[in-house]
CSV table of C-alpha atoms and ligand atoms in Angstrom, one decimal:
chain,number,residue,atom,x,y,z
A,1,UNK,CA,0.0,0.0,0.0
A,2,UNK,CA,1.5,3.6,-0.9
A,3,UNK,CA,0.1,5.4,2.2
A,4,UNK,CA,0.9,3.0,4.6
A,5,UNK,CA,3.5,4.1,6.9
A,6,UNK,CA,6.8,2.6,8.7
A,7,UNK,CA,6.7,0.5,11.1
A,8,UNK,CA,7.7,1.5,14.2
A,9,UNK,CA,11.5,1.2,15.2
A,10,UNK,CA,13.5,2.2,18.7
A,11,UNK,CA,15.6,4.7,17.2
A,12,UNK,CA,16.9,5.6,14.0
A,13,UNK,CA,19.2,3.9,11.9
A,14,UNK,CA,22.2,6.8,11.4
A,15,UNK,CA,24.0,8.6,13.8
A,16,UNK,CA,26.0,11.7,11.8
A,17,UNK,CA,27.3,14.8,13.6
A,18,UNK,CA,29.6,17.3,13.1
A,19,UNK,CA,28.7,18.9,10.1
A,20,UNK,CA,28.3,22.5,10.3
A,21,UNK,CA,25.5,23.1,7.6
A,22,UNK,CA,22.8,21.4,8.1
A,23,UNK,CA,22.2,20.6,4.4
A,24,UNK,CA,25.3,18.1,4.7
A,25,UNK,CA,23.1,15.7,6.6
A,26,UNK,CA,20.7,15.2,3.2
A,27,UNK,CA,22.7,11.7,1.8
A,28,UNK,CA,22.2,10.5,5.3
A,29,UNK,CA,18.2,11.6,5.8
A,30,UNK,CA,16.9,10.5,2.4
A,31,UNK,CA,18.4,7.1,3.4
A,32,UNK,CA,17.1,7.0,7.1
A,33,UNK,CA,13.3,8.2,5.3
A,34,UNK,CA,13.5,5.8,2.6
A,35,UNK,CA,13.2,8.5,-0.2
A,36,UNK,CA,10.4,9.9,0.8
A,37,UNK,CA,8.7,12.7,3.0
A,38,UNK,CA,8.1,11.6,6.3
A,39,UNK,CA,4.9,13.7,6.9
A,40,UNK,CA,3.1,12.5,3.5
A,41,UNK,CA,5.1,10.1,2.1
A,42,UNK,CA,5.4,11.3,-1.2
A,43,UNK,CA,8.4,9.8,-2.9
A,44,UNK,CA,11.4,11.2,-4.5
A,45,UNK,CA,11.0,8.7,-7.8
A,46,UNK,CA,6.9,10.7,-8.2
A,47,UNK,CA,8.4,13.9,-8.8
A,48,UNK,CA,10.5,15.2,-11.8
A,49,UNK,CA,11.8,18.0,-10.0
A,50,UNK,CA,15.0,17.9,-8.8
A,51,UNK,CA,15.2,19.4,-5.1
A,52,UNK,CA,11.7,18.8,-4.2
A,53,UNK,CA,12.6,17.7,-0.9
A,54,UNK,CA,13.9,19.7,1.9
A,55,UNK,CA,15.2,19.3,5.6
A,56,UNK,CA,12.8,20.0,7.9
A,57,UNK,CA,13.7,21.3,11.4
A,58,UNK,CA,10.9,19.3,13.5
A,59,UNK,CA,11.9,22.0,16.1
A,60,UNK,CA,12.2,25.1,14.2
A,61,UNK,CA,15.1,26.9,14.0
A,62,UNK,CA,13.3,30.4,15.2
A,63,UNK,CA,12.1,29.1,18.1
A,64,UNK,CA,15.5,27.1,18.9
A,65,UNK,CA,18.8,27.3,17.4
A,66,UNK,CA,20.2,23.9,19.5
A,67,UNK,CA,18.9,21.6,17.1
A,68,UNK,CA,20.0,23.2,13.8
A,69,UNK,CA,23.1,20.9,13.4
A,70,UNK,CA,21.2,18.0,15.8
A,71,UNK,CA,20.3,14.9,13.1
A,72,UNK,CA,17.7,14.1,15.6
A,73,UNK,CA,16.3,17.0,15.1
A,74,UNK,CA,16.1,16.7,11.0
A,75,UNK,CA,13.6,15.2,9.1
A,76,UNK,CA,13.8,14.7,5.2
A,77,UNK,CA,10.1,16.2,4.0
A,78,UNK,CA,8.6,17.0,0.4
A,79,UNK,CA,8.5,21.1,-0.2
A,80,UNK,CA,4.6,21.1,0.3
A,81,UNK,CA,4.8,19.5,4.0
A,82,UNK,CA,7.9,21.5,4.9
A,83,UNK,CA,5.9,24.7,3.8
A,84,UNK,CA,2.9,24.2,5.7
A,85,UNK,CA,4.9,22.9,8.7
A,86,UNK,CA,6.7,26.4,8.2
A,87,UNK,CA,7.3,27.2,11.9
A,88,UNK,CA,5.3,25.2,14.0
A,89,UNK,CA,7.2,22.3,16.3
A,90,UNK,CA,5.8,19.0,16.3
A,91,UNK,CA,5.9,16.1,17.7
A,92,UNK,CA,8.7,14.0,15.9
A,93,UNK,CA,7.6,12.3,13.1
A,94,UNK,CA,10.1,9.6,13.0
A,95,UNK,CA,7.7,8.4,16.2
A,96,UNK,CA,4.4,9.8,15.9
A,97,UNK,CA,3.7,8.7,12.3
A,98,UNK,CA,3.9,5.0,12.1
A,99,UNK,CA,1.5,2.0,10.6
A,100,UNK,CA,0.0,1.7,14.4
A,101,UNK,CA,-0.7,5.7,14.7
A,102,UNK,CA,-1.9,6.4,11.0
A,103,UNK,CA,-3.6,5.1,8.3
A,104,UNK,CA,-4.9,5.9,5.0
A,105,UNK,CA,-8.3,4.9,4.2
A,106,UNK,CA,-9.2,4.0,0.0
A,107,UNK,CA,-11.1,7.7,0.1
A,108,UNK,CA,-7.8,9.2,0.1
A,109,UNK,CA,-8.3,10.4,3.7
A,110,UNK,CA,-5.9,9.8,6.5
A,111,UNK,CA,-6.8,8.8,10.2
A,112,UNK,CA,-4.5,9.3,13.2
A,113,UNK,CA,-5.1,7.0,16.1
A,114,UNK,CA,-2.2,8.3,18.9
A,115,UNK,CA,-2.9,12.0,19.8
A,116,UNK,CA,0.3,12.4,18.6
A,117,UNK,CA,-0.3,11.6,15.2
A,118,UNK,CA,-3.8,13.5,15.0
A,119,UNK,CA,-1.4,16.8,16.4
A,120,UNK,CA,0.5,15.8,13.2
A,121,UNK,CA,-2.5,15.7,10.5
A,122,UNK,CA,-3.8,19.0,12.0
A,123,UNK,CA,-0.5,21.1,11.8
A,124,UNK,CA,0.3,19.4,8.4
A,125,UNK,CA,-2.9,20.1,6.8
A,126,UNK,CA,-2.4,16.3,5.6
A,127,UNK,CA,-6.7,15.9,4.5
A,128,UNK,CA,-7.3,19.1,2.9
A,129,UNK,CA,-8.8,18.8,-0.1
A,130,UNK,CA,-5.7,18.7,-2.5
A,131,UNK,CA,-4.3,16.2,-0.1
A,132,UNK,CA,-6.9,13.7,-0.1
A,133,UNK,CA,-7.4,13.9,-4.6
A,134,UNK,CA,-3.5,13.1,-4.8
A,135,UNK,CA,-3.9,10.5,-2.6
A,136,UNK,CA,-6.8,9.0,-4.5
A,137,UNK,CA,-5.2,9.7,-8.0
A,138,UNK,CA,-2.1,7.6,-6.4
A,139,UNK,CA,-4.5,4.7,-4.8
A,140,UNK,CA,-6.2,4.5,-8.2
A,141,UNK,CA,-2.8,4.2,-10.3
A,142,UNK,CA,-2.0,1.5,-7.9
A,143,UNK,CA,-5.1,-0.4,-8.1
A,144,UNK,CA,-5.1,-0.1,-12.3
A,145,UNK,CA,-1.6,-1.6,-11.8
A,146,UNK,CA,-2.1,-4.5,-9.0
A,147,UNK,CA,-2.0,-7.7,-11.3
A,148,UNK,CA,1.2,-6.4,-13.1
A,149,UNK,CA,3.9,-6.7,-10.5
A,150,UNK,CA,6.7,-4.7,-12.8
A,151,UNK,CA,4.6,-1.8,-13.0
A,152,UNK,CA,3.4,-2.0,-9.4
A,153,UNK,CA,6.6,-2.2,-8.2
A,154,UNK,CA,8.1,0.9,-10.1
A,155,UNK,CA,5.2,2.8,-8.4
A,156,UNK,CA,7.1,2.0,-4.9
A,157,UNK,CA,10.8,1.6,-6.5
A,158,UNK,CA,14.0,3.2,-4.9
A,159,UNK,CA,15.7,6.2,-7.1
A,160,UNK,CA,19.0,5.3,-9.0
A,161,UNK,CA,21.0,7.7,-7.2
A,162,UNK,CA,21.1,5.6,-3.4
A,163,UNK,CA,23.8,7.8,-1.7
A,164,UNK,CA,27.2,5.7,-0.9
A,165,UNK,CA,26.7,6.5,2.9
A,166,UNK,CA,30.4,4.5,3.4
A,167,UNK,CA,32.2,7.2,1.9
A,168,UNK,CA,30.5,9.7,4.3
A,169,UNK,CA,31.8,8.3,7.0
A,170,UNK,CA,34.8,9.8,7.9
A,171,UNK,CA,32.9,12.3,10.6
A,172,UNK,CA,31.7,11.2,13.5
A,173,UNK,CA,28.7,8.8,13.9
A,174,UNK,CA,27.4,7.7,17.0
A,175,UNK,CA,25.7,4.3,14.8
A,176,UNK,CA,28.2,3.4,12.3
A,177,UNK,CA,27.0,0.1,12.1
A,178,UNK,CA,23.6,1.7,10.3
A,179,UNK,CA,25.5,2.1,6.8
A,180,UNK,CA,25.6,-1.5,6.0
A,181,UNK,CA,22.2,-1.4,6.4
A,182,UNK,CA,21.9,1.8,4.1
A,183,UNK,CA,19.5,1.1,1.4
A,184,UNK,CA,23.0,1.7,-1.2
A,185,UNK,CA,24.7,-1.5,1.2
A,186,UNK,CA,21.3,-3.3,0.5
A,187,UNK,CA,20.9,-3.1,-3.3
A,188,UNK,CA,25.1,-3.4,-3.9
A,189,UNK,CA,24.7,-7.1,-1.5
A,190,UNK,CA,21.7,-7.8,-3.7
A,191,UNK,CA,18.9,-7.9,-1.4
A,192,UNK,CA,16.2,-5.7,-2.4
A,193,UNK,CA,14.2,-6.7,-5.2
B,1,ZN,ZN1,5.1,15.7,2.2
């Protein structure tokens, strides 16, 4: 299912610090988010436009510089969410928005469960009305597409370009052991597909 969110894990899979622009972090966020924006889970391979996803500060920078170099504290996001997040903090989403707390129903519309995750929908703006008619556009490609696995599965597929987290890691990283579980590691040892 496109809409249905990660399952939920103890804490995330990269560890990077040390960079002093923020913007460094991107190889190692798009891999922790699996190419896609956390808060809507549009993915990278459904849009042409190169740089339609941005770093979100889950705390905003305006209300606290401490996290602007924090990886905990970055989230990778499509344009749209990070724009309509703009300067609210939220809950993290690497926590709140999981396949227990939210779901998306086949009318396009998404449910929170956790009050978390309904804190998330609301400051997101995730079911207004443009929301919910790409959602159903998506659902409906994926339905026209079900009994032919090839094209299903380039609906969901991984961009080209999987960053070579390995050669990254020359600064500090309190998980190292996460890159040879990157999704680059993954694909070079054969296992996805
Ligand atoms: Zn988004």
């Amino acid at each position: 299912m496109l809409f249905t969110y990660p399952k939920a894990r103890p804490h995330r899979r990269h560890g990077p610090y040390g960079y002093s622009d923020y913007q460094r972090y991107r190889p190692w966020l798009r891999d922790e988010f699996e190419f896609r924006c956390v808060y809507c889970l549009e993915r990278e391979i459904w849009t042409k436009r190169k740089r339609a996803f941005d770093i979100d500060h889950i705390v905003p920078i305006s209300q606290s510089t401490d996290g602007e170099l924090d990886y905990e504290n970055l989230a990778y996001s499509c344009a749209r969410c990070n724009g309509v997040k703009s300067d609210q903090a939220v809950q993290d989403p690497f926590f709140a928005l999981t396949d227990s707390s939210i779901r998306a129903d086949s009318n396009g519309v998404v449910t929170g469960t956790t009050p978390e995750s309904k804190d998330l929908i609301r400051k997101l703006d995730l079911n207004c009305d443009d929301m919910i008619k790409w959602r159903c556009l998506k659902l409906e490609h994926e339905t026209l597409v079900q009994h032919d696995s090839k094209k299903l599965a380039s609906l969901t597929r991984l961009p080209e370009d999987l960053p070579d987290l390995s050669r990254l890691n020359r600064k500090p990283n309190t998980r190292p052991e996460g890159v040879s579980e990157s999704w680059y590691e993954r694909r070079k040892k054969e296992e996805l597909d």
